[in-house]
Amino acid sequence: MCGIVGYIGNKQAAPILLDGLSKLEYRGYDSAGIAVYNGEKIDMVKSKGRLKVLDELTHGGETLPGTVGIGHTRWATHGSPSDKNAHPHFNKDNSIVVVHNGIIENYLKLKKKLEKKGYKFVSETDTEVVAHLLDYYYNGNPLQAVTKIMHRMEGSYALGIIFQDHPDELYAVRKDSPLIVGHTDGGNIIASDVPAVLKYTRNVFFIENEEIVRMTRDTMEFFTVDEEPIEKESVKIDWDINAAEKGGYEHFMLKEMYEQPKAITDTFSPRLKDGNIVIEELNMSDEDIKAIKKIMIVACGSAYHTGITSKYVFEDMARLPVEVDLASEFRYRRPILEEGTLVIVISQSGETADTLAALRESQELGAKVLGIVNVVGSSIAREADNVMYTWAGPEIAVATTKAYSAQLIALYLLAMKFAYVRGMVDASEMEELIRDMKALPAQVEMLLNNKGKIQRFANRYLAAKDVFFIGRGIDYAISLEGSLKLKEISYIHSEAYAAGELKHGTISLIEEGTLVAAVLTQRDLYKKMISNMVEVGTRGAFVLAVTNEGNVEVERAADYVIYIPETNKYFTNSLAIIPLQLFGYYIAIGRGCDVDKPRNLAKSVTVE
Ligand code: F6R
């Protein structure tokens, strides 16, 4: 995730910026840069790669003298990782410089308008729009220019800004992307995250949405977007650096689970426009979409599970046949890809060796490949014919949570788009689906906030030997992921079964006290599922049910029930997975496992 640091004070800014950015390295980034006002003009150095490169290029900051500066570590979103896309970004005459976290959703529209007015863009980023927009509105009053661009920009942003002709000031502003500021000994500092400032201060001001900060060496003023001054109270931070890196959460996995509402919103919101789904990066006309005869989804692990969910969604909603395969199987089975088959590969890292090989195999067989990828500029993103990014931000915990949730959203969006174009969903149905999608972030948050109930339940099963997950349809796909989350981080043996398969062998494993987690979110399958639950219950299983609010009928067959809020039948995975992620997490920490780095696993599987 991108990181911001800014400093104005009596000390040299560059070493403080480099030091602050180094405290944000753990968040993941692909390029870095700093800009410092040298007494006459703004100097800037930026480069692709590690912070070490920047440190060497600037001799630890020595070659950028000056006491006002901004710095940035970039996690690519718009535009690949490169020197020119790295932040900071200048306006046309290098007199305004900007660092930015977040996504300017209407940047293409703004860019076109600015280009018409003669502005030239040197990068592919959305951030450069901010620098030129500031230039456009700037008439000697920085605060006014900042408020004006805030009225024009849609999306999320935390910004650090320096105006060359106001060199004793540093500006910062935020909307839906975190930003803090603090007084230090002999200066003031801004940062996107607490770890960057801990060495300099423990008293920070959390900037709220649409608030602006104007700082000098010794003053700090806060304003609303209407330029009204605001009073703010500082907050004392007691976290040590370890806790600060995790935003105060005990583990990255928990932090990332809590980032799911944002990952979901960031993935759908740029693609919902005026009641329609617009996926520009698909590069497909309605005619192209209508010509698709079959979808072949290929992925590994959790990404494969999102593929299975989407099979049910695509087939039911868009009436399009879908085949889902594990990349490691697909690549060696001489697959048949008939004309009209769209191959979709799904990958968080974009580097998974089997998925990449499956992509290449598909292209060799003449198919067009759409990548659903989280890491911008990764191998899969580069090689796929088209890329639809999930905007989950970097995932640090090995077990995926927020990228998984973002993948589901990307797949729902595609299914909705295809269904609409193919005439399987009408405008009013689309309106309802979009309404339900927009409700998901708050519903996920609510489920996360009920974590205490799941923790108490998990604590009873710390010594479990085998846990089975069962479900039908989409609930089977949810079960697969719930089971993987549990086993990969807690090392408890677990399997997921299509509930109807129990009788064909698995049921012999059920004995007194075996935990069976039953997922039932599909109304038309409630009865069948309840019968399966009764079957295992009568053989001594303890049955945990995850079901929709109001399905009290389930209580006659379950020993413990977790209810999820109401949504449509297609999106239930996004909600039902939350208690299952929490269940795996709490079992694992109860057993003393290293949840963020489970044994034998790597975040990115770049070898076979
Ligand atoms: C499980 C998990 C893995 C990945 C799989 C694919 O929590 O993270 O199963 O989903 O290794 O990785 P990507 O999505 O990077 O291709």
PDB file of C-alpha atoms in Angstrom, residues 10 23 58 111 117 130-131 135 146 178 237 240 268 279 469-470 497 499 534 556:
ATOM      1  CA  ASN A  10      14.535  23.090  11.328  1.00  0.00           C
ATOM      2  CA  LYS A  23       9.029   2.411   8.585  1.00  0.00           C
ATOM      3  CA  THR A  58      20.503  10.644  -2.676  1.00  0.00           C
ATOM      4  CA  LYS A 111      -7.159  14.251 -17.527  1.00  0.00           C
ATOM      5  CA  LYS A 117      -6.340  23.047 -21.783  1.00  0.00           C
ATOM      6  CA  VAL A 130      -3.901  16.250  -8.954  1.00  0.00           C
ATOM      7  CA  ALA A 131      -0.705  18.217  -9.645  1.00  0.00           C
ATOM      8  CA  ASP A 135      -1.804  24.231 -11.142  1.00  0.00           C
ATOM      9  CA  VAL A 146      -6.676  22.727  -2.482  1.00  0.00           C
ATOM     10  CA  PRO A 178      -5.650   7.728   6.266  1.00  0.00           C
ATOM     11  CA  ILE A 237      -0.181   6.720  20.698  1.00  0.00           C
ATOM     12  CA  ASP A 240       5.144  -0.048  20.013  1.00  0.00           C
ATOM     13  CA  PHE A 268     -16.776  -1.961  -7.090  1.00  0.00           C
ATOM     14  CA  ILE A 279     -15.529  -2.190 -16.881  1.00  0.00           C
ATOM     15  CA  PHE A 469     -17.354 -28.044   6.207  1.00  0.00           C
ATOM     16  CA  ILE A 470     -20.428 -28.850   4.158  1.00  0.00           C
ATOM     17  CA  TYR A 497     -17.637 -31.542   1.013  1.00  0.00           C
ATOM     18  CA  ALA A 499     -23.206 -31.924   1.407  1.00  0.00           C
ATOM     19  CA  VAL A 534     -29.561 -34.062  10.927  1.00  0.00           C
ATOM     20  CA  ARG A 556     -33.572 -27.708  15.161  1.00  0.00           C
TER      21      ARG A 556
END
